[in-house]
Tab-separated table of C-alpha atoms in Angstrom:
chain	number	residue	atom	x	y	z
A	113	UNK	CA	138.551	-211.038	58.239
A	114	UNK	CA	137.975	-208.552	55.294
A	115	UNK	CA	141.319	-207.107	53.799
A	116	UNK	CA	140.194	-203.768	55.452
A	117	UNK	CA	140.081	-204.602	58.948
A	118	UNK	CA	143.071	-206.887	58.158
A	119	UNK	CA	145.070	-204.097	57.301
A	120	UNK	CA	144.200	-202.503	60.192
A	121	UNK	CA	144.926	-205.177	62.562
A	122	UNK	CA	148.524	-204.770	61.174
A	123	UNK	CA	148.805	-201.538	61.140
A	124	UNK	CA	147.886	-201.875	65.275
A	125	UNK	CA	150.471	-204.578	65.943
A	126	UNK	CA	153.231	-202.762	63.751
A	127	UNK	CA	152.854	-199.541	65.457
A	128	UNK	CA	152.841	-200.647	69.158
A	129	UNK	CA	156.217	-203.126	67.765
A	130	UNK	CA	157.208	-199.694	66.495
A	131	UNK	CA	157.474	-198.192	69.914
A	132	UNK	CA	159.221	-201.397	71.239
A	133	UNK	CA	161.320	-201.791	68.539
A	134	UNK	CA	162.747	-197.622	69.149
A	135	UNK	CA	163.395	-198.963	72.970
A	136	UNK	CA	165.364	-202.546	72.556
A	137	UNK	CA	167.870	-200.502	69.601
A	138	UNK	CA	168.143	-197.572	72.968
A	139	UNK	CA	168.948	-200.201	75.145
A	140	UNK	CA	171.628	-201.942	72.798
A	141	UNK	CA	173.158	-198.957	71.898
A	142	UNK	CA	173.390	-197.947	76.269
A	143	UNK	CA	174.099	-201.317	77.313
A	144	UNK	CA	177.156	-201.502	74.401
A	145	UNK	CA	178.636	-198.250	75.732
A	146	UNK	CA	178.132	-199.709	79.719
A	147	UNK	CA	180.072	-201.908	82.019
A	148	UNK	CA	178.306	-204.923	80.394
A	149	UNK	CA	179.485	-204.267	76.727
A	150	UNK	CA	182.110	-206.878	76.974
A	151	UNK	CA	179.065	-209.617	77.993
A	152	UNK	CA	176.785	-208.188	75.387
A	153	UNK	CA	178.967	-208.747	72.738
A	154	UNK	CA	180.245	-212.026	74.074
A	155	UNK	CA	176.791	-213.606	74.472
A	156	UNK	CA	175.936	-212.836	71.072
A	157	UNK	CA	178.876	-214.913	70.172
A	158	UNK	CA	178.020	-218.273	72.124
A	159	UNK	CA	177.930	-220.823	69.711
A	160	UNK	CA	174.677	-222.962	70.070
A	161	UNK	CA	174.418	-226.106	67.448
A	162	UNK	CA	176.995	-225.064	65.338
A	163	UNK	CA	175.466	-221.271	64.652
A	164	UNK	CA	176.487	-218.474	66.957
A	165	UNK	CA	173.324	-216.619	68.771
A	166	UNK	CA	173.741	-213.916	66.460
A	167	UNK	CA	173.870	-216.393	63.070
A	168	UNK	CA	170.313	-217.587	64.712
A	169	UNK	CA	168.922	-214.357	65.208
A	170	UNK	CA	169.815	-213.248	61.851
A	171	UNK	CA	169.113	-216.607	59.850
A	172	UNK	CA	167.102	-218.308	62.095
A	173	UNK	CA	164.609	-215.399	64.030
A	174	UNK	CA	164.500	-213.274	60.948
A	175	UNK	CA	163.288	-216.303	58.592
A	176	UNK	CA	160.245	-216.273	60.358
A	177	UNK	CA	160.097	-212.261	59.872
A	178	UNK	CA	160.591	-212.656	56.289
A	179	UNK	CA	157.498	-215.430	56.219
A	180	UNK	CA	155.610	-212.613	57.821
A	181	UNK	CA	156.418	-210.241	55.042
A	182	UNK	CA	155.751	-212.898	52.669
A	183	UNK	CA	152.811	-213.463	54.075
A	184	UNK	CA	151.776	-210.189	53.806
A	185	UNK	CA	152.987	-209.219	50.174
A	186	UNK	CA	150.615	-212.340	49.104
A	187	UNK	CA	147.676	-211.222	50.491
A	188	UNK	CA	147.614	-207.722	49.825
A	189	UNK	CA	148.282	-208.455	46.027
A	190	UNK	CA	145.892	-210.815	46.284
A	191	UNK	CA	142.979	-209.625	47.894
A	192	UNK	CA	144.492	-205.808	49.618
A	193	UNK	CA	145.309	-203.112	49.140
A	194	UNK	CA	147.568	-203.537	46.502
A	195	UNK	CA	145.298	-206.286	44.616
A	196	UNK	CA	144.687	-203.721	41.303
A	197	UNK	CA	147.080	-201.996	39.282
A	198	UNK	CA	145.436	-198.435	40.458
A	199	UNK	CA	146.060	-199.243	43.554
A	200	UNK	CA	149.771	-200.258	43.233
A	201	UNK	CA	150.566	-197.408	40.872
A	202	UNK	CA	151.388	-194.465	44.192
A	203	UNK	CA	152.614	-197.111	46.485
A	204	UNK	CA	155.062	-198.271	43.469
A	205	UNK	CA	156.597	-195.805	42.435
A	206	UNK	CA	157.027	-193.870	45.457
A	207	UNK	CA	158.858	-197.257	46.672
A	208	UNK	CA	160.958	-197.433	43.329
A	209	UNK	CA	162.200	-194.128	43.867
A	210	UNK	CA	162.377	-194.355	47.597
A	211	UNK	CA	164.993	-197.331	46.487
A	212	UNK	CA	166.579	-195.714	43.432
A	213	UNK	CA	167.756	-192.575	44.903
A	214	UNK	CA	169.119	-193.405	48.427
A	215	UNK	CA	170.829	-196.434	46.621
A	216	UNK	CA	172.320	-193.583	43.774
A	217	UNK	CA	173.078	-191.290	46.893
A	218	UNK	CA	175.453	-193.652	48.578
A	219	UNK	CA	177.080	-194.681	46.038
A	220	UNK	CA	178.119	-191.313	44.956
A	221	UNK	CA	179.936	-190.815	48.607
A	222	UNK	CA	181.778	-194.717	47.902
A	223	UNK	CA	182.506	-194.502	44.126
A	224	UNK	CA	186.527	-194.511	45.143
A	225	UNK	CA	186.042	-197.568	46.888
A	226	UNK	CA	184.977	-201.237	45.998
A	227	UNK	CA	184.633	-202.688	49.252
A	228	UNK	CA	181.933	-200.058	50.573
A	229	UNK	CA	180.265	-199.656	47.323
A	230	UNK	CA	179.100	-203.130	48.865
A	231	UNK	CA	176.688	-201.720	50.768
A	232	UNK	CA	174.818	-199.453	48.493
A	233	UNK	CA	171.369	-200.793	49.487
A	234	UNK	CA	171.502	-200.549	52.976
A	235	UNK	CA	169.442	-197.379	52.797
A	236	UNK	CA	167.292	-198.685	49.952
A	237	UNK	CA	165.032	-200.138	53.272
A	238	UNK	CA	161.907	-198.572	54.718
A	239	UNK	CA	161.580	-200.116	58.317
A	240	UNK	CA	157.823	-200.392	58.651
A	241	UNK	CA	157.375	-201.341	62.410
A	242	UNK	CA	159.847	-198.199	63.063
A	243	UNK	CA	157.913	-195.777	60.694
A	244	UNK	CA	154.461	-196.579	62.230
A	245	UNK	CA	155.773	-196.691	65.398
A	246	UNK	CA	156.322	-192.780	64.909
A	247	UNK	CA	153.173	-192.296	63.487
A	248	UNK	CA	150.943	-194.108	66.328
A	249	UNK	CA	152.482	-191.598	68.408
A	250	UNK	CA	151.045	-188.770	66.590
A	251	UNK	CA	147.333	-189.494	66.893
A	252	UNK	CA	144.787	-189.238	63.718
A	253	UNK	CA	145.258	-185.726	63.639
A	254	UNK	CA	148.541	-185.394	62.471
A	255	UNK	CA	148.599	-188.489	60.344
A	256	UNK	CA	145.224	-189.370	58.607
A	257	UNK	CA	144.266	-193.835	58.066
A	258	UNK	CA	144.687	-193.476	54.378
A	259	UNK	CA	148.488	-191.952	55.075
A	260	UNK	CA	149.154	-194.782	57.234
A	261	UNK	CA	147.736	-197.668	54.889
A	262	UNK	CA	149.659	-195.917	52.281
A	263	UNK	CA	153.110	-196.308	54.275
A	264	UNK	CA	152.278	-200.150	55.134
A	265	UNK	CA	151.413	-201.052	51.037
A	266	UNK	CA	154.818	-198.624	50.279
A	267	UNK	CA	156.517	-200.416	52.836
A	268	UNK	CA	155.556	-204.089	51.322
A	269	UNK	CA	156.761	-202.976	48.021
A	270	UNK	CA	160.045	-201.644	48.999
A	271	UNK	CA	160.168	-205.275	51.022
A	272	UNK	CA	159.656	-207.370	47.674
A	273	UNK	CA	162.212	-205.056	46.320
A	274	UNK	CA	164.948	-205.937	49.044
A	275	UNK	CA	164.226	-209.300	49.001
A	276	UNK	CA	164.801	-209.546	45.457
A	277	UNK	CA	168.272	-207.382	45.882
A	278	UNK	CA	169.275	-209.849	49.114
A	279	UNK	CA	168.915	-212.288	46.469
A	280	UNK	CA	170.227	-211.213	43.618
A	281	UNK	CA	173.488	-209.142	45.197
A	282	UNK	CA	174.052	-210.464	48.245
A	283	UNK	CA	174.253	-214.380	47.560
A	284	UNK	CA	177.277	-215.651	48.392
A	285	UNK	CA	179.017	-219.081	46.421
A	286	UNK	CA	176.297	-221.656	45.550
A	287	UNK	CA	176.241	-225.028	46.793
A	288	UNK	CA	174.479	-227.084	44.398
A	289	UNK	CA	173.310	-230.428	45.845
A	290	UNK	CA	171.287	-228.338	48.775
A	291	UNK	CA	169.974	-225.861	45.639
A	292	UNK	CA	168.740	-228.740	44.212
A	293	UNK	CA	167.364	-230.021	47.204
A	294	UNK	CA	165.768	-226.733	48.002
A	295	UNK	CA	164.164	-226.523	44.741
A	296	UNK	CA	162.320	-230.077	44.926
A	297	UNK	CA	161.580	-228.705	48.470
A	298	UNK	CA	159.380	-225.929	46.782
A	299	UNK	CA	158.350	-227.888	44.031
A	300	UNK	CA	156.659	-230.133	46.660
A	301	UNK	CA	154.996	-226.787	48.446
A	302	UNK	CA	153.308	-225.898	45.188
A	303	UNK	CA	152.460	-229.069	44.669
A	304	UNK	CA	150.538	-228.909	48.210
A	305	UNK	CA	148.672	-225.646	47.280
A	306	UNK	CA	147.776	-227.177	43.989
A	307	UNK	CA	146.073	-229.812	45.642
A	308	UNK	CA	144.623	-227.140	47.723
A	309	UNK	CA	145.586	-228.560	50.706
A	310	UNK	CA	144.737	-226.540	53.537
A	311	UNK	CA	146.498	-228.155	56.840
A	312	UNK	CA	149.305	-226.200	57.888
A	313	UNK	CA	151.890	-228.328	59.570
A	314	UNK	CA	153.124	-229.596	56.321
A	315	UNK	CA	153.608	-226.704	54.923
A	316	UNK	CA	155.686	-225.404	58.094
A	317	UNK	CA	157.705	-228.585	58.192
A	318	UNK	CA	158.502	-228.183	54.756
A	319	UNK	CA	159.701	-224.768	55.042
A	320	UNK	CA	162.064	-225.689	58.027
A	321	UNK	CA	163.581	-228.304	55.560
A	322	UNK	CA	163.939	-225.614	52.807
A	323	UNK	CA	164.984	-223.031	55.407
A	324	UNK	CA	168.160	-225.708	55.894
A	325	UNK	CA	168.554	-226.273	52.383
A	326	UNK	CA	168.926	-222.648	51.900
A	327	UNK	CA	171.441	-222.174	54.708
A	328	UNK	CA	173.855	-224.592	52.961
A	329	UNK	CA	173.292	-223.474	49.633
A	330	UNK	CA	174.631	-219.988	49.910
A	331	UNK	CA	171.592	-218.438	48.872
A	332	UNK	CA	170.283	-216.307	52.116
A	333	UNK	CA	168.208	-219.158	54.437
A	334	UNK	CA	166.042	-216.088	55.466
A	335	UNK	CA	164.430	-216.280	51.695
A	336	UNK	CA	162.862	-219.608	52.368
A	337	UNK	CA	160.331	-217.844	54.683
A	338	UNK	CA	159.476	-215.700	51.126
A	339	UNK	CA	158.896	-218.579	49.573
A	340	UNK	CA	157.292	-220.264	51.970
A	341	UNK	CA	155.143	-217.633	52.097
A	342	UNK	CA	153.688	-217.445	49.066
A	343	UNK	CA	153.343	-221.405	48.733
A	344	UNK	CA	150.322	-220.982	51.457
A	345	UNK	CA	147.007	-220.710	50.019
A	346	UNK	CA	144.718	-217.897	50.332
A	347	UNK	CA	141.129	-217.723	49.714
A	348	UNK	CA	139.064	-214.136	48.525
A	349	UNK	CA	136.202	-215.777	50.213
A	350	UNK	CA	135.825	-212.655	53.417
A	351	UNK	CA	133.321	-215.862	55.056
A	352	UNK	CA	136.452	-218.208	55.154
A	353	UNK	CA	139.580	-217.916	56.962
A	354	UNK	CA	142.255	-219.240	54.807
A	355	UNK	CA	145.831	-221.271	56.124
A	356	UNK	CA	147.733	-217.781	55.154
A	357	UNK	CA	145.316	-215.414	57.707
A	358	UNK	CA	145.628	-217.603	60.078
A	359	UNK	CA	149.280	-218.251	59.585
A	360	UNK	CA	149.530	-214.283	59.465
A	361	UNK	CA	147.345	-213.891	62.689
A	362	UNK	CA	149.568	-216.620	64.790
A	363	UNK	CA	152.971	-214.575	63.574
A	364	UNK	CA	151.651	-211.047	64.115
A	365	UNK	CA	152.382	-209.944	67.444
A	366	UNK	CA	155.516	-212.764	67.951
A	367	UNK	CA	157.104	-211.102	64.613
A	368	UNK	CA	156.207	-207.611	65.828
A	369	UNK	CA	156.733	-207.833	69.979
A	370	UNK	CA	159.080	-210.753	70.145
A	371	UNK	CA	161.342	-210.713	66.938
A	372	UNK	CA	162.075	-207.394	65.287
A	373	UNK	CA	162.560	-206.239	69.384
A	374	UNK	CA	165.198	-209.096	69.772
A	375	UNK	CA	167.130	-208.548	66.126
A	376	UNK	CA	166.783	-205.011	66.783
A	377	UNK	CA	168.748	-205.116	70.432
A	378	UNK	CA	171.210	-207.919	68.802
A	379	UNK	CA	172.028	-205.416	66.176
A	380	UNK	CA	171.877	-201.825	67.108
A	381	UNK	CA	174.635	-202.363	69.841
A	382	UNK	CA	177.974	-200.288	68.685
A	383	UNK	CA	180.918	-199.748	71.575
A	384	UNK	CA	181.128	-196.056	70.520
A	385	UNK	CA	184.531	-196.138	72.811
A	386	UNK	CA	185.722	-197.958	70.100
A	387	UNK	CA	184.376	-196.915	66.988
A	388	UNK	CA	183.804	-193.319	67.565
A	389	UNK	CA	181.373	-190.499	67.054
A	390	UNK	CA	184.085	-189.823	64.013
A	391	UNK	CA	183.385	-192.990	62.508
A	392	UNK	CA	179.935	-190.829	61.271
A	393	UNK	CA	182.163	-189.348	58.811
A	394	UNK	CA	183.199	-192.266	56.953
A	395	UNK	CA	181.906	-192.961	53.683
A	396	UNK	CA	180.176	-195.505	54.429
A	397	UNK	CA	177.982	-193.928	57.525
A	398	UNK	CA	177.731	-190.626	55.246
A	399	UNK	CA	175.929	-192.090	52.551
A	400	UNK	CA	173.730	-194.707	54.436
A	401	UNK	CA	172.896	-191.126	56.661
A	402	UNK	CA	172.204	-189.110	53.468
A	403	UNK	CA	170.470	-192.208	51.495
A	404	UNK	CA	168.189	-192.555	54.575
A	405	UNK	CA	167.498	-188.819	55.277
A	406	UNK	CA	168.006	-187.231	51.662
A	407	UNK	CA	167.461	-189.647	49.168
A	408	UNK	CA	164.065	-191.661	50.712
A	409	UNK	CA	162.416	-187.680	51.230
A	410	UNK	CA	163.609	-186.861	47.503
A	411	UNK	CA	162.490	-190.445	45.619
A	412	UNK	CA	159.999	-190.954	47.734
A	413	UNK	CA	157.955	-187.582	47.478
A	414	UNK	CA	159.407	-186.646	44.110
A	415	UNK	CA	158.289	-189.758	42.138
A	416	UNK	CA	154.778	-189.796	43.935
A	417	UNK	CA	154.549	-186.107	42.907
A	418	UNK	CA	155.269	-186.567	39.689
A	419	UNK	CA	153.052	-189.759	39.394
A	420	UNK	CA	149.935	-187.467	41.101
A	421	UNK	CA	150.820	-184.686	38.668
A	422	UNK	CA	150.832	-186.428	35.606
A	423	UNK	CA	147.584	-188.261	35.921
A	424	UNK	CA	148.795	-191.992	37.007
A	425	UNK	CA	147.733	-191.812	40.833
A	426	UNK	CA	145.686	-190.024	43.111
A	427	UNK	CA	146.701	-188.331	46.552
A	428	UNK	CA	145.821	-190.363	49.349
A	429	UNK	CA	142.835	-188.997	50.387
A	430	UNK	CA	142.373	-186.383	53.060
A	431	UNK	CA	146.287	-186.048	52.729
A	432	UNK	CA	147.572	-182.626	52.027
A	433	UNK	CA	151.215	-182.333	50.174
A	434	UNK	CA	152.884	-181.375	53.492
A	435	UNK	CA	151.511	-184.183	55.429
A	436	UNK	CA	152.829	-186.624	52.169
A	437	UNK	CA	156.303	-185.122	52.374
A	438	UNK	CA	156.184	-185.552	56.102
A	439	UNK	CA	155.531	-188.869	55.397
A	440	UNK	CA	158.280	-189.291	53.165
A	441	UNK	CA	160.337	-188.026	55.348
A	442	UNK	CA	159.569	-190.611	58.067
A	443	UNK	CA	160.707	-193.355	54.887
A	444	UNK	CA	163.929	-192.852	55.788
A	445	UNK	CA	163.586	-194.893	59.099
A	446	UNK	CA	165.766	-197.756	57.409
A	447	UNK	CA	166.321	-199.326	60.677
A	448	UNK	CA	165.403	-202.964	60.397
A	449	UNK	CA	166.086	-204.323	57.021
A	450	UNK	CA	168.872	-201.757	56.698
A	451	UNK	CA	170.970	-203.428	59.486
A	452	UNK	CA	169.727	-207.030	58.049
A	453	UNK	CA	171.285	-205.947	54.359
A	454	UNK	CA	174.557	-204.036	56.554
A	455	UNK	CA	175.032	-207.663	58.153
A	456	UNK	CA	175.321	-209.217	54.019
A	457	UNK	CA	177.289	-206.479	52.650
A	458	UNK	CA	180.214	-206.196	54.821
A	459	UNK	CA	182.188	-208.817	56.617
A	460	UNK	CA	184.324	-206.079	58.541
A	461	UNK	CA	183.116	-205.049	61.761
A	462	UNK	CA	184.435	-201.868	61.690
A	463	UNK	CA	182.640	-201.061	58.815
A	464	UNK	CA	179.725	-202.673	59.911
A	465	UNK	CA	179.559	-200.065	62.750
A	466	UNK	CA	180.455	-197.438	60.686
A	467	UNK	CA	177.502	-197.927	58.729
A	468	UNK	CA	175.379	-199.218	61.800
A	469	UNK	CA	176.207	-195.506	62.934
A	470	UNK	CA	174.854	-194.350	59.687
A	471	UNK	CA	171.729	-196.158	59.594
A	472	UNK	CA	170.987	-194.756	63.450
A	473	UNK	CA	171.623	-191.340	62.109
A	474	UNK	CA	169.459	-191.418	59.221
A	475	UNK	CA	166.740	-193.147	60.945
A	476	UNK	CA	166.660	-190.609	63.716
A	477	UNK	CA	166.894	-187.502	61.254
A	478	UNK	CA	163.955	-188.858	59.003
A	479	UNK	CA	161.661	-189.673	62.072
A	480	UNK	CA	162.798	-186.289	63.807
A	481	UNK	CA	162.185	-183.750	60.929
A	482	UNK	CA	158.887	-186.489	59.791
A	483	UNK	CA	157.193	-185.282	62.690
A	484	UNK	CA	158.198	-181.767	62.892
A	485	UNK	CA	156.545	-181.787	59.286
A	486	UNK	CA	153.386	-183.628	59.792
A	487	UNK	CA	153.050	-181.927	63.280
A	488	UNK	CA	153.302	-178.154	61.597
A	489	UNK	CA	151.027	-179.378	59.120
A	490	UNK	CA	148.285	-180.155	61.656
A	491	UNK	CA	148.501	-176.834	63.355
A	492	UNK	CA	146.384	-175.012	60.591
A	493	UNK	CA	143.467	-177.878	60.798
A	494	UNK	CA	143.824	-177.250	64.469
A	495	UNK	CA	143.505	-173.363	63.810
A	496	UNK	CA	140.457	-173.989	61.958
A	497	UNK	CA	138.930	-175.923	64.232
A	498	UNK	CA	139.018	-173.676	67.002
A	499	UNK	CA	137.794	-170.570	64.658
A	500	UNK	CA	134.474	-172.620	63.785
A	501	UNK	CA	134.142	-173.577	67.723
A	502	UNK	CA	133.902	-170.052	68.735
């Protein structure tokens, strides 16, 4: 498969997960606020071999998300679209700034308090599958390919950038024996691609022994799919298809129909009986909301401007300005990681729905003024069209 046509194969499944992932975070939120809250919230308590359902979907489910991402940071640096420094240069520093500011943003609504300054990356997050889920609803007219493949490489930078704040920030007290145990773990997985060994299954059972490790070590278990990741080997030979496509093919659609749709219903669910439409007005929720919908449109489009002006990156082609600041508006759907990072930061559940609230709000005002923005821009293409018809 040549990096191309790879890229658009994910682009396809993230999309139409997109979609599905907008209506299982609907469904939460109704079925939260319905007659079956109480079993809703209860089931995702059940304790199943010493994890609750919840602890699996988080730890467990999302490990084999983050082996996805992995999975996909590798190849495109490797042989995508991010495998040259000109092609990393837009992508990069739109994500640094779509990180810096929202993160700078919240934290100047929490600076009076220490235990929600916590969760100052929370709208640090682009949510990929939710972005291009708004997008694939638009149609090429509205939102040209090289737009889109620009939003999936942004969106796998600003991933390596939260994984690397999950942890570095959010790592709670380390257990050393299962460190140690986890690091001979990975020292063994190199040692596998070294020896170019191409046969998945040890690889996989490997990185369910590491994924362990990791649990008991305090560092988050999701960041042995990461590593895991980029243990797999990968060949730039577009005749062969290498352990990592293949591993990346298999995961697609489960990751993108199966797993971001179940974390996303297990997550989004907040009893608003008890919480409150006021609870948008805590600190918290205020600067997740403004980080999401202010600060991605202003570090996002800012620091890509800046980079285009100055010389160090080109436009994405066919894309005017107004159709890149829609699209930096639509950065602000946070939803996925966002509520992954919420679940580290704060052990409160009322501030955990606080900021849940917050990262719904956001998400909805980015993707609601992102296509009021790319849609306007499309009407004078449209206009033009029409005038050379007749």
């Amino acid at each position: 498969m040549s990096a191309f046509s790879g890229i658009r194969a994910f682009l396809a499944a993230e999309s139409a997960g997109g979609v599905l992932l907008m209506a299982s975070a609907a469904a939460a939120l109704l079925i939260a606020n319905s007659p079956l809250g109480a079993t809703y919230f209860q089931t995702l308590h059940l304790m199943i071999g010493g994890l609750s359902l919840s602890h699996w979907i988080n730890d467990g489910l999302m490990a084999v998300f983050f082996l996805l991402v992995g999975l996909e940071i590798k190849r495109e640096t490797v042989d995508g679209e991010l495998s040259s420094w000109s092609r990393r240069v837009l992508p990069g520093v739109a994500a640094f700034g779509g990180m810096l500011v929202p993160a700078l943003i919240y934290v100047s609504f929490n600076l009076g308090s220490p235990e929600t300054l916590r969760g100052w990356a929370i709208p640090a997050a682009t949510d990929i599958a939710f972005a291009l889920g708004v997008l694939s609803l638009m149609g090429p007219r509205l939102a040209p390919a090289s737009l889109k493949i620009f939003l999936a490489a942004l969106a796998i930078i600003d991933d390596l950038g939260a994984i690397l704040i999950i942890a570095i920030f959010y790592t709670d007290q380390l257990t050393l024996w299962a460190l140690g145990g986890a690091a001979v773990v990975l020292a063994i997985l190199v040692g596998l691609n070294r020896l170019k060994v191409t046969h998945l299954t040890p690889y996989l059972l490997l990185g369910a022994v590491l994924w362990w490790l990791l649990l008991k070590s305090g560092i988050h278990a999701t960041l042995a799919g990461v590593a895991l990741a980029l243990t797999i080997p990968i060949s730039k030979d577009k005749a062969a298809h290498s352990p990592l496509h293949t591993l990346e093919h298999a995961l697609n659609r489960w990751v993108a129909f199966a797993i971001v749709p179940i974390f996303g219903f297990a997550n989004a669910g907040v009893d608003l009986g008890a919480t409150g439409l006021a609870a948008l007005t805590a600190p918290s929720a205020l600067g997740v909301t403004a980080g999401l919908f202010l600060g991605k449109q202003l570090g996002v489009f800012g620091f890509s401007a800046l980079a285009i002006r100055l010389g160090a990156a080109a436009r994405p082609t066919g894309a005017s300005w107004t159709q890149l600041y829609g699209l930096s508006l639509l950065c602000g759907v946070g939803f996925t990681m966002s509520l992954f990072i919420n679940n580290l930061a704060f052990r409160s559940v009322v501030l955990q729905d606080e900021t849940k609230l917050g990262v719904l709000a956001g998400s909805l005002l980015s993707a609601l003024a992102g296509w009021a923005v790319l849609a306007s821009a499309a009407k004078p293409a449209r206009s033009r069209e029409a005038a050379e018809a007749r």
